[in-house]
Amino acid sequence: MLSDGVRAVGAGGVRHWVRVVGAANGGVPLVLLHGGPGESSYSVERSVGDELAKVAPVVFYDQRGCGRSERPSDASTYTMEQLVADLDELRTALGVERIVPWGVSYGCLLAAEYAVAHSNHVDRLILHAPPIADPLHPGLWAMRPAAVDPILTDAERTALRTQLDGVTEPLDRTLAALGAIAQSTNAAAFFYHDPSNIPADDENAPAPNMEVAMALVGNERADLVDDLAAVEVPTLILAALWDRQVGFDIPRDLAARLPQATLEIFHHAAHSINEEEPAHYVDAIRKFLGR
């Protein structure tokens, strides 16, 4: 039986920070799989966590090396295979047979990989801005400079284009684009559609672990979409029209591929849907769960 509270749960030899809320609701728990890679569950937990806990049991946890969880002694364990194994060990430790993996951004890859590897333990699937592209798509990282370019200032745009002249390696181009947006006066526009939705700085928010990011970025399986399409699981895909991180075409096309997919479109949000349209976000999940 799930019970509310914060605890440390061992998985893969690492102590994971875990918080369970809404256990009294009963039913299959949602398990948040945060993005980054290398970020934490902190911001999603604080934006819609309490409201979702009124709908269903919710499990928040920070992946190995991230947020409030322990960093492994061996950084080579920052692999998707290990993250999938950690999640299944966490499920077992919590004493639940089935879960609803709730992936956010990069966390959707973990949710999808878990569903493929352990479909018998997956009741439903929720994918918020999934960067799961088909093998013929140019790919999220290859398209990153094009996503950054429109929101830079004229001077920043010129500098980025000059920097990328002759650079063909997608990861190198991605890093240059991320550097440009990080230093841009328009940086927030990359994450939020409406500037009034930008949250104040939170000194309690965990810092990202860039070691995790560098280990995982660019190593996505091109055939993951085919494997996921072969899994018969009801899937809710949450996609924002103004999402420049992942774009709109990738989640839209993923919804077309999956046999039991529901596509929920957010017209007034960018990548941080949970912060820009929280009421719509929670209501979409509630309806999908039939609560």
PDB file of C-alpha atoms in Angstrom:
ATOM      1  CA  MET A   1       0.000   0.000   0.000  1.00  0.00           C
ATOM      2  CA  LEU A   2       1.273   3.446  -0.898  1.00  0.00           C
ATOM      3  CA  SER A   3       1.461   6.027   1.854  1.00  0.00           C
ATOM      4  CA  ASP A   4       2.062   9.745   1.605  1.00  0.00           C
ATOM      5  CA  GLY A   5       5.401  11.219   2.575  1.00  0.00           C
ATOM      6  CA  VAL A   6       9.015  11.791   1.616  1.00  0.00           C
ATOM      7  CA  ARG A   7      11.478   8.930   1.795  1.00  0.00           C
ATOM      8  CA  ALA A   8      14.751   7.625   0.389  1.00  0.00           C
ATOM      9  CA  VAL A   9      14.358   4.566  -1.822  1.00  0.00           C
ATOM     10  CA  GLY A  10      17.337   2.547  -2.982  1.00  0.00           C
ATOM     11  CA  ALA A  11      17.477   1.590  -6.660  1.00  0.00           C
ATOM     12  CA  GLY A  12      20.504   0.483  -8.630  1.00  0.00           C
ATOM     13  CA  GLY A  13      22.736   1.109  -5.619  1.00  0.00           C
ATOM     14  CA  VAL A  14      21.652   4.779  -5.382  1.00  0.00           C
ATOM     15  CA  ARG A  15      19.407   6.438  -2.796  1.00  0.00           C
ATOM     16  CA  HIS A  16      16.579   8.194  -4.633  1.00  0.00           C
ATOM     17  CA  TRP A  17      14.549  11.076  -3.206  1.00  0.00           C
ATOM     18  CA  VAL A  18      10.876  10.088  -3.411  1.00  0.00           C
ATOM     19  CA  ARG A  19       7.685  11.870  -2.414  1.00  0.00           C
ATOM     20  CA  VAL A  20       4.270  10.207  -2.519  1.00  0.00           C
ATOM     21  CA  VAL A  21       1.134  12.351  -2.349  1.00  0.00           C
ATOM     22  CA  GLY A  22      -2.553  11.575  -2.835  1.00  0.00           C
ATOM     23  CA  ALA A  23      -2.196   7.935  -1.815  1.00  0.00           C
ATOM     24  CA  ALA A  24      -5.678   7.966  -0.262  1.00  0.00           C
ATOM     25  CA  ASN A  25      -7.189   8.331  -3.744  1.00  0.00           C
ATOM     26  CA  GLY A  26      -6.356   4.710  -4.465  1.00  0.00           C
ATOM     27  CA  GLY A  27      -5.835   3.337  -7.940  1.00  0.00           C
ATOM     28  CA  VAL A  28      -2.779   3.221 -10.165  1.00  0.00           C
ATOM     29  CA  PRO A  29      -0.217   5.906  -9.268  1.00  0.00           C
ATOM     30  CA  LEU A  30       1.247   8.448 -11.661  1.00  0.00           C
ATOM     31  CA  VAL A  31       5.045   8.426 -11.526  1.00  0.00           C
ATOM     32  CA  LEU A  32       6.665  11.660 -12.683  1.00  0.00           C
ATOM     33  CA  LEU A  33       9.724  11.212 -14.888  1.00  0.00           C
ATOM     34  CA  HIS A  34      11.354  14.625 -15.047  1.00  0.00           C
ATOM     35  CA  GLY A  35      13.303  16.016 -17.951  1.00  0.00           C
ATOM     36  CA  GLY A  36      16.595  17.703 -18.573  1.00  0.00           C
ATOM     37  CA  PRO A  37      18.219  15.295 -18.686  1.00  0.00           C
ATOM     38  CA  GLY A  38      19.804  16.166 -15.375  1.00  0.00           C
ATOM     39  CA  GLU A  39      17.027  18.366 -13.953  1.00  0.00           C
ATOM     40  CA  SER A  40      14.658  17.333 -11.133  1.00  0.00           C
ATOM     41  CA  SER A  41      10.970  16.919 -10.346  1.00  0.00           C
ATOM     42  CA  TYR A  42      10.978  20.166  -8.337  1.00  0.00           C
ATOM     43  CA  SER A  43       9.275  22.600 -10.723  1.00  0.00           C
ATOM     44  CA  VAL A  44       6.573  20.218 -11.978  1.00  0.00           C
ATOM     45  CA  GLU A  45       5.848  19.072  -8.429  1.00  0.00           C
ATOM     46  CA  ARG A  46       5.287  22.657  -7.312  1.00  0.00           C
ATOM     47  CA  SER A  47       3.228  23.772 -10.287  1.00  0.00           C
ATOM     48  CA  VAL A  48       0.627  21.009 -10.617  1.00  0.00           C
ATOM     49  CA  GLY A  49       1.585  18.388  -8.013  1.00  0.00           C
ATOM     50  CA  ASP A  50      -0.955  19.276  -5.346  1.00  0.00           C
ATOM     51  CA  GLU A  51      -3.811  19.539  -7.842  1.00  0.00           C
ATOM     52  CA  LEU A  52      -3.000  16.208  -9.480  1.00  0.00           C
ATOM     53  CA  ALA A  53      -2.795  14.636  -6.030  1.00  0.00           C
ATOM     54  CA  LYS A  54      -6.535  15.399  -5.721  1.00  0.00           C
ATOM     55  CA  VAL A  55      -7.097  13.214  -8.781  1.00  0.00           C
ATOM     56  CA  ALA A  56      -4.827  10.204  -8.281  1.00  0.00           C
ATOM     57  CA  PRO A  57      -1.832   8.977  -6.274  1.00  0.00           C
ATOM     58  CA  VAL A  58       1.306  10.704  -7.518  1.00  0.00           C
ATOM     59  CA  VAL A  59       4.922   9.657  -7.030  1.00  0.00           C
ATOM     60  CA  PHE A  60       7.609  12.297  -7.496  1.00  0.00           C
ATOM     61  CA  TYR A  61      11.231  11.225  -7.599  1.00  0.00           C
ATOM     62  CA  ASP A  62      14.546  12.593  -8.793  1.00  0.00           C
ATOM     63  CA  GLN A  63      16.501  10.290 -11.088  1.00  0.00           C
ATOM     64  CA  ARG A  64      19.988   9.077 -10.134  1.00  0.00           C
ATOM     65  CA  GLY A  65      22.435  11.938  -9.759  1.00  0.00           C
ATOM     66  CA  CYS A  66      19.665  14.523 -10.107  1.00  0.00           C
ATOM     67  CA  GLY A  67      18.096  17.000  -7.707  1.00  0.00           C
ATOM     68  CA  ARG A  68      17.797  15.599  -4.227  1.00  0.00           C
ATOM     69  CA  SER A  69      18.843  12.055  -5.125  1.00  0.00           C
ATOM     70  CA  GLU A  70      22.300  10.615  -4.525  1.00  0.00           C
ATOM     71  CA  ARG A  71      25.013  10.841  -7.155  1.00  0.00           C
ATOM     72  CA  PRO A  72      26.460   7.432  -8.043  1.00  0.00           C
ATOM     73  CA  SER A  73      30.166   6.843  -7.545  1.00  0.00           C
ATOM     74  CA  ASP A  74      30.374   5.633 -11.138  1.00  0.00           C
ATOM     75  CA  ALA A  75      29.199   8.233 -13.688  1.00  0.00           C
ATOM     76  CA  SER A  76      29.138   5.561 -16.388  1.00  0.00           C
ATOM     77  CA  THR A  77      25.804   4.433 -14.888  1.00  0.00           C
ATOM     78  CA  TYR A  78      24.125   7.489 -16.411  1.00  0.00           C
ATOM     79  CA  THR A  79      22.487   5.422 -19.138  1.00  0.00           C
ATOM     80  CA  MET A  80      18.912   4.966 -20.292  1.00  0.00           C
ATOM     81  CA  GLU A  81      19.125   1.252 -19.515  1.00  0.00           C
ATOM     82  CA  GLN A  82      20.036   2.019 -15.907  1.00  0.00           C
ATOM     83  CA  LEU A  83      17.281   4.630 -15.565  1.00  0.00           C
ATOM     84  CA  VAL A  84      14.736   2.052 -16.763  1.00  0.00           C
ATOM     85  CA  ALA A  85      16.084  -0.488 -14.265  1.00  0.00           C
ATOM     86  CA  ASP A  86      15.974   2.128 -11.478  1.00  0.00           C
ATOM     87  CA  LEU A  87      12.329   2.898 -12.246  1.00  0.00           C
ATOM     88  CA  ASP A  88      11.307  -0.744 -12.112  1.00  0.00           C
ATOM     89  CA  GLU A  89      13.176  -1.245  -8.849  1.00  0.00           C
ATOM     90  CA  LEU A  90      11.469   1.851  -7.468  1.00  0.00           C
ATOM     91  CA  ARG A  91       8.064   0.479  -8.507  1.00  0.00           C
ATOM     92  CA  THR A  92       8.800  -2.777  -6.705  1.00  0.00           C
ATOM     93  CA  ALA A  93      10.015  -0.981  -3.587  1.00  0.00           C
ATOM     94  CA  LEU A  94       6.797   1.038  -3.457  1.00  0.00           C
ATOM     95  CA  GLY A  95       4.772  -2.170  -3.610  1.00  0.00           C
ATOM     96  CA  VAL A  96       2.734  -1.378  -6.715  1.00  0.00           C
ATOM     97  CA  GLU A  97       2.122  -3.718  -9.638  1.00  0.00           C
ATOM     98  CA  ARG A  98       1.257  -1.124 -12.280  1.00  0.00           C
ATOM     99  CA  ILE A  99       2.077   2.539 -12.788  1.00  0.00           C
ATOM    100  CA  VAL A 100       1.259   5.418 -15.116  1.00  0.00           C
ATOM    101  CA  PRO A 101       4.646   6.752 -16.266  1.00  0.00           C
ATOM    102  CA  TRP A 102       4.237  10.532 -16.643  1.00  0.00           C
ATOM    103  CA  GLY A 103       7.118  11.782 -18.728  1.00  0.00           C
ATOM    104  CA  VAL A 104       7.981  15.449 -19.075  1.00  0.00           C
ATOM    105  CA  SER A 105      10.214  16.487 -21.996  1.00  0.00           C
ATOM    106  CA  TYR A 106      13.304  14.240 -21.959  1.00  0.00           C
ATOM    107  CA  GLY A 107      11.548  12.159 -19.299  1.00  0.00           C
ATOM    108  CA  CYS A 108       9.178  10.994 -22.044  1.00  0.00           C
ATOM    109  CA  LEU A 109      12.040   8.947 -23.472  1.00  0.00           C
ATOM    110  CA  LEU A 110      12.394   7.147 -20.145  1.00  0.00           C
ATOM    111  CA  ALA A 111       8.616   6.669 -19.957  1.00  0.00           C
ATOM    112  CA  ALA A 112       8.550   5.213 -23.462  1.00  0.00           C
ATOM    113  CA  GLU A 113      11.550   2.950 -22.901  1.00  0.00           C
ATOM    114  CA  TYR A 114       9.980   1.676 -19.687  1.00  0.00           C
ATOM    115  CA  ALA A 115       6.679   0.995 -21.459  1.00  0.00           C
ATOM    116  CA  VAL A 116       8.508  -0.998 -24.139  1.00  0.00           C
ATOM    117  CA  ALA A 117      10.573  -2.986 -21.618  1.00  0.00           C
ATOM    118  CA  HIS A 118       7.879  -3.484 -18.957  1.00  0.00           C
ATOM    119  CA  SER A 119       4.512  -3.123 -20.685  1.00  0.00           C
ATOM    120  CA  ASN A 120       2.958  -5.538 -18.173  1.00  0.00           C
ATOM    121  CA  HIS A 121       3.562  -2.950 -15.442  1.00  0.00           C
ATOM    122  CA  VAL A 122       2.204   0.044 -17.396  1.00  0.00           C
ATOM    123  CA  ASP A 123      -1.477   0.940 -17.060  1.00  0.00           C
ATOM    124  CA  ARG A 124      -1.407   4.138 -19.139  1.00  0.00           C
ATOM    125  CA  LEU A 125       1.195   6.570 -20.416  1.00  0.00           C
ATOM    126  CA  ILE A 126       1.358  10.382 -20.213  1.00  0.00           C
ATOM    127  CA  LEU A 127       3.850  12.220 -22.425  1.00  0.00           C
ATOM    128  CA  HIS A 128       4.360  15.980 -21.981  1.00  0.00           C
ATOM    129  CA  ALA A 129       6.275  17.388 -24.983  1.00  0.00           C
ATOM    130  CA  PRO A 130       7.784  14.043 -26.029  1.00  0.00           C
ATOM    131  CA  PRO A 131      11.012  14.352 -28.073  1.00  0.00           C
ATOM    132  CA  ILE A 132      10.336  10.952 -29.657  1.00  0.00           C
ATOM    133  CA  ALA A 133      10.918  11.349 -33.388  1.00  0.00           C
ATOM    134  CA  ASP A 134      10.661   8.801 -36.156  1.00  0.00           C
ATOM    135  CA  PRO A 135      13.845   7.610 -37.929  1.00  0.00           C
ATOM    136  CA  LEU A 136      13.252   9.896 -40.939  1.00  0.00           C
ATOM    137  CA  HIS A 137      12.897  13.067 -38.851  1.00  0.00           C
ATOM    138  CA  PRO A 138      16.039  15.269 -38.814  1.00  0.00           C
ATOM    139  CA  GLY A 139      15.981  14.989 -35.032  1.00  0.00           C
ATOM    140  CA  LEU A 140      15.509  17.270 -32.074  1.00  0.00           C
ATOM    141  CA  TRP A 141      19.161  18.230 -31.744  1.00  0.00           C
ATOM    142  CA  ALA A 142      19.711  18.858 -35.445  1.00  0.00           C
ATOM    143  CA  MET A 143      16.793  21.292 -35.380  1.00  0.00           C
ATOM    144  CA  ARG A 144      17.785  23.118 -32.201  1.00  0.00           C
ATOM    145  CA  PRO A 145      19.592  26.065 -33.908  1.00  0.00           C
ATOM    146  CA  ALA A 146      16.521  26.670 -36.092  1.00  0.00           C
ATOM    147  CA  ALA A 147      14.345  26.760 -32.970  1.00  0.00           C
ATOM    148  CA  VAL A 148      16.646  29.213 -31.205  1.00  0.00           C
ATOM    149  CA  ASP A 149      17.211  31.542 -34.161  1.00  0.00           C
ATOM    150  CA  PRO A 150      13.777  33.284 -34.285  1.00  0.00           C
ATOM    151  CA  ILE A 151      13.845  34.569 -30.721  1.00  0.00           C
ATOM    152  CA  LEU A 152      17.371  36.002 -30.602  1.00  0.00           C
ATOM    153  CA  THR A 153      18.089  39.687 -31.038  1.00  0.00           C
ATOM    154  CA  ASP A 154      19.470  40.739 -34.418  1.00  0.00           C
ATOM    155  CA  ALA A 155      23.024  40.885 -33.074  1.00  0.00           C
ATOM    156  CA  GLU A 156      22.710  37.524 -31.307  1.00  0.00           C
ATOM    157  CA  ARG A 157      21.229  35.931 -34.416  1.00  0.00           C
ATOM    158  CA  THR A 158      24.098  37.153 -36.570  1.00  0.00           C
ATOM    159  CA  ALA A 159      26.664  35.922 -34.047  1.00  0.00           C
ATOM    160  CA  LEU A 160      25.096  32.459 -33.871  1.00  0.00           C
ATOM    161  CA  ARG A 161      24.892  32.090 -37.645  1.00  0.00           C
ATOM    162  CA  THR A 162      28.532  33.127 -37.950  1.00  0.00           C
ATOM    163  CA  GLN A 163      29.546  30.663 -35.248  1.00  0.00           C
ATOM    164  CA  LEU A 164      27.719  27.801 -36.967  1.00  0.00           C
ATOM    165  CA  ASP A 165      29.120  28.505 -40.413  1.00  0.00           C
ATOM    166  CA  GLY A 166      30.915  25.311 -41.423  1.00  0.00           C
ATOM    167  CA  VAL A 167      29.888  23.388 -38.277  1.00  0.00           C
ATOM    168  CA  THR A 168      28.019  20.224 -39.296  1.00  0.00           C
ATOM    169  CA  GLU A 169      28.053  17.982 -36.198  1.00  0.00           C
ATOM    170  CA  PRO A 170      24.507  18.152 -34.695  1.00  0.00           C
ATOM    171  CA  LEU A 171      25.649  18.052 -31.065  1.00  0.00           C
ATOM    172  CA  ASP A 172      28.192  20.845 -31.636  1.00  0.00           C
ATOM    173  CA  ARG A 173      25.498  22.919 -33.332  1.00  0.00           C
ATOM    174  CA  THR A 174      23.119  22.196 -30.467  1.00  0.00           C
ATOM    175  CA  LEU A 175      25.638  23.285 -27.830  1.00  0.00           C
ATOM    176  CA  ALA A 176      26.295  26.520 -29.725  1.00  0.00           C
ATOM    177  CA  ALA A 177      22.571  27.215 -29.957  1.00  0.00           C
ATOM    178  CA  LEU A 178      22.036  26.479 -26.267  1.00  0.00           C
ATOM    179  CA  GLY A 179      24.910  28.792 -25.400  1.00  0.00           C
ATOM    180  CA  ALA A 180      23.355  31.530 -27.506  1.00  0.00           C
ATOM    181  CA  ILE A 181      19.933  31.231 -25.907  1.00  0.00           C
ATOM    182  CA  ALA A 182      21.376  30.999 -22.393  1.00  0.00           C
ATOM    183  CA  GLN A 183      23.082  34.357 -22.846  1.00  0.00           C
ATOM    184  CA  SER A 184      20.266  36.008 -24.779  1.00  0.00           C
ATOM    185  CA  THR A 185      18.168  38.852 -23.443  1.00  0.00           C
ATOM    186  CA  ASN A 186      15.201  36.905 -24.843  1.00  0.00           C
ATOM    187  CA  ALA A 187      16.112  33.611 -23.155  1.00  0.00           C
ATOM    188  CA  ALA A 188      12.792  33.206 -21.336  1.00  0.00           C
ATOM    189  CA  ALA A 189      10.886  33.198 -24.640  1.00  0.00           C
ATOM    190  CA  PHE A 190      12.429  29.809 -25.358  1.00  0.00           C
ATOM    191  CA  PHE A 191      10.525  28.301 -22.433  1.00  0.00           C
ATOM    192  CA  TYR A 192       7.426  30.481 -22.016  1.00  0.00           C
ATOM    193  CA  HIS A 193       4.902  31.822 -24.509  1.00  0.00           C
ATOM    194  CA  ASP A 194       3.609  34.557 -22.210  1.00  0.00           C
ATOM    195  CA  PRO A 195       6.323  36.523 -20.359  1.00  0.00           C
ATOM    196  CA  SER A 196       3.927  37.072 -17.445  1.00  0.00           C
ATOM    197  CA  ASN A 197       4.098  33.327 -16.749  1.00  0.00           C
ATOM    198  CA  ILE A 198       7.834  33.356 -16.062  1.00  0.00           C
ATOM    199  CA  PRO A 199       8.267  32.306 -12.421  1.00  0.00           C
ATOM    200  CA  ALA A 200      10.464  34.163  -9.977  1.00  0.00           C
ATOM    201  CA  ASP A 201      13.869  32.708  -9.231  1.00  0.00           C
ATOM    202  CA  ASP A 202      13.667  30.018  -6.565  1.00  0.00           C
ATOM    203  CA  GLU A 203      16.793  29.617  -4.472  1.00  0.00           C
ATOM    204  CA  ASN A 204      15.553  26.213  -3.289  1.00  0.00           C
ATOM    205  CA  ALA A 205      15.377  24.730  -6.772  1.00  0.00           C
ATOM    206  CA  PRO A 206      18.048  22.055  -7.261  1.00  0.00           C
ATOM    207  CA  ALA A 207      20.781  22.852  -9.764  1.00  0.00           C
ATOM    208  CA  PRO A 208      20.911  20.666 -12.882  1.00  0.00           C
ATOM    209  CA  ASN A 209      23.543  17.967 -13.168  1.00  0.00           C
ATOM    210  CA  MET A 210      25.282  18.657 -16.473  1.00  0.00           C
ATOM    211  CA  GLU A 211      27.225  15.399 -16.222  1.00  0.00           C
ATOM    212  CA  VAL A 212      23.926  13.561 -16.635  1.00  0.00           C
ATOM    213  CA  ALA A 213      22.942  15.808 -19.545  1.00  0.00           C
ATOM    214  CA  MET A 214      26.178  15.240 -21.439  1.00  0.00           C
ATOM    215  CA  ALA A 215      25.954  11.470 -20.896  1.00  0.00           C
ATOM    216  CA  LEU A 216      22.426  11.129 -22.264  1.00  0.00           C
ATOM    217  CA  VAL A 217      21.850  13.863 -24.857  1.00  0.00           C
ATOM    218  CA  GLY A 218      22.195  12.611 -28.403  1.00  0.00           C
ATOM    219  CA  ASN A 219      21.954   8.922 -27.506  1.00  0.00           C
ATOM    220  CA  GLU A 220      18.245   8.457 -28.201  1.00  0.00           C
ATOM    221  CA  ARG A 221      17.157   5.333 -30.083  1.00  0.00           C
ATOM    222  CA  ALA A 222      15.856   6.195 -33.549  1.00  0.00           C
ATOM    223  CA  ASP A 223      13.628   3.121 -33.584  1.00  0.00           C
ATOM    224  CA  LEU A 224      12.017   3.802 -30.195  1.00  0.00           C
ATOM    225  CA  VAL A 225       8.906   5.162 -31.913  1.00  0.00           C
ATOM    226  CA  ASP A 226       8.426   1.855 -33.765  1.00  0.00           C
ATOM    227  CA  ASP A 227       8.786  -0.194 -30.588  1.00  0.00           C
ATOM    228  CA  LEU A 228       6.400   2.070 -28.675  1.00  0.00           C
ATOM    229  CA  ALA A 229       3.814   1.871 -31.462  1.00  0.00           C
ATOM    230  CA  ALA A 230       3.810  -1.896 -31.018  1.00  0.00           C
ATOM    231  CA  VAL A 231       2.763  -1.545 -27.359  1.00  0.00           C
ATOM    232  CA  GLU A 232      -0.993  -1.425 -26.839  1.00  0.00           C
ATOM    233  CA  VAL A 233      -1.230   1.181 -24.085  1.00  0.00           C
ATOM    234  CA  PRO A 234      -3.555   4.213 -23.839  1.00  0.00           C
ATOM    235  CA  THR A 235      -1.346   7.290 -24.182  1.00  0.00           C
ATOM    236  CA  LEU A 236      -2.036  10.971 -23.540  1.00  0.00           C
ATOM    237  CA  ILE A 237       0.235  13.338 -25.458  1.00  0.00           C
ATOM    238  CA  LEU A 238       0.382  16.935 -24.214  1.00  0.00           C
ATOM    239  CA  ALA A 239       1.670  19.346 -26.862  1.00  0.00           C
ATOM    240  CA  ALA A 240       1.984  23.144 -26.939  1.00  0.00           C
ATOM    241  CA  LEU A 241       1.808  25.174 -30.133  1.00  0.00           C
ATOM    242  CA  TRP A 242       4.619  27.489 -29.015  1.00  0.00           C
ATOM    243  CA  ASP A 243       7.032  24.817 -27.809  1.00  0.00           C
ATOM    244  CA  ARG A 244      10.466  25.609 -29.245  1.00  0.00           C
ATOM    245  CA  GLN A 245      12.294  23.015 -27.162  1.00  0.00           C
ATOM    246  CA  VAL A 246      10.639  20.029 -28.825  1.00  0.00           C
ATOM    247  CA  GLY A 247       8.443  21.673 -31.425  1.00  0.00           C
ATOM    248  CA  PHE A 248       4.866  20.758 -32.231  1.00  0.00           C
ATOM    249  CA  ASP A 249       5.386  18.388 -35.154  1.00  0.00           C
ATOM    250  CA  ILE A 250       7.194  15.680 -33.161  1.00  0.00           C
ATOM    251  CA  PRO A 251       4.412  15.099 -30.574  1.00  0.00           C
ATOM    252  CA  ARG A 252       1.722  15.537 -33.243  1.00  0.00           C
ATOM    253  CA  ASP A 253       3.298  12.890 -35.461  1.00  0.00           C
ATOM    254  CA  LEU A 254       3.881  10.597 -32.489  1.00  0.00           C
ATOM    255  CA  ALA A 255       0.156  10.759 -31.737  1.00  0.00           C
ATOM    256  CA  ALA A 256      -0.520   9.685 -35.320  1.00  0.00           C
ATOM    257  CA  ARG A 257       1.742   6.636 -34.884  1.00  0.00           C
ATOM    258  CA  LEU A 258       0.486   5.309 -31.559  1.00  0.00           C
ATOM    259  CA  PRO A 259      -2.622   3.103 -31.792  1.00  0.00           C
ATOM    260  CA  GLN A 260      -4.265   4.387 -28.591  1.00  0.00           C
ATOM    261  CA  ALA A 261      -3.073   7.990 -28.442  1.00  0.00           C
ATOM    262  CA  THR A 262      -4.996  11.093 -27.407  1.00  0.00           C
ATOM    263  CA  LEU A 263      -3.445  14.421 -28.428  1.00  0.00           C
ATOM    264  CA  GLU A 264      -4.194  17.390 -26.169  1.00  0.00           C
ATOM    265  CA  ILE A 265      -3.176  20.729 -27.689  1.00  0.00           C
ATOM    266  CA  PHE A 266      -2.335  23.799 -25.598  1.00  0.00           C
ATOM    267  CA  HIS A 267      -2.716  27.027 -27.564  1.00  0.00           C
ATOM    268  CA  HIS A 268      -1.269  29.449 -25.008  1.00  0.00           C
ATOM    269  CA  ALA A 269       1.885  27.701 -23.810  1.00  0.00           C
ATOM    270  CA  ALA A 270       5.440  26.895 -24.785  1.00  0.00           C
ATOM    271  CA  HIS A 271       7.511  24.043 -23.348  1.00  0.00           C
ATOM    272  CA  SER A 272       6.513  24.670 -19.722  1.00  0.00           C
ATOM    273  CA  ILE A 273       2.862  23.746 -20.245  1.00  0.00           C
ATOM    274  CA  ASN A 274       2.328  22.916 -16.581  1.00  0.00           C
ATOM    275  CA  GLU A 275       3.289  26.462 -15.595  1.00  0.00           C
ATOM    276  CA  GLU A 276       1.454  28.339 -18.343  1.00  0.00           C
ATOM    277  CA  GLU A 277      -1.827  26.399 -18.488  1.00  0.00           C
ATOM    278  CA  PRO A 278      -1.938  24.470 -15.189  1.00  0.00           C
ATOM    279  CA  ALA A 279      -5.726  24.153 -14.931  1.00  0.00           C
ATOM    280  CA  HIS A 280      -6.032  22.830 -18.503  1.00  0.00           C
ATOM    281  CA  TYR A 281      -3.055  20.531 -17.859  1.00  0.00           C
ATOM    282  CA  VAL A 282      -4.586  18.936 -14.770  1.00  0.00           C
ATOM    283  CA  ASP A 283      -8.026  18.663 -16.349  1.00  0.00           C
ATOM    284  CA  ALA A 284      -6.618  16.885 -19.410  1.00  0.00           C
ATOM    285  CA  ILE A 285      -4.925  14.299 -17.184  1.00  0.00           C
ATOM    286  CA  ARG A 286      -8.043  13.908 -15.014  1.00  0.00           C
ATOM    287  CA  LYS A 287     -10.208  13.174 -18.059  1.00  0.00           C
ATOM    288  CA  PHE A 288      -7.625  10.778 -19.471  1.00  0.00           C
ATOM    289  CA  LEU A 289      -7.590   8.839 -16.202  1.00  0.00           C
ATOM    290  CA  GLY A 290     -11.393   8.805 -16.100  1.00  0.00           C
ATOM    291  CA  ARG A 291     -11.491  10.492 -12.691  1.00  0.00           C
TER     292      ARG A 291
END
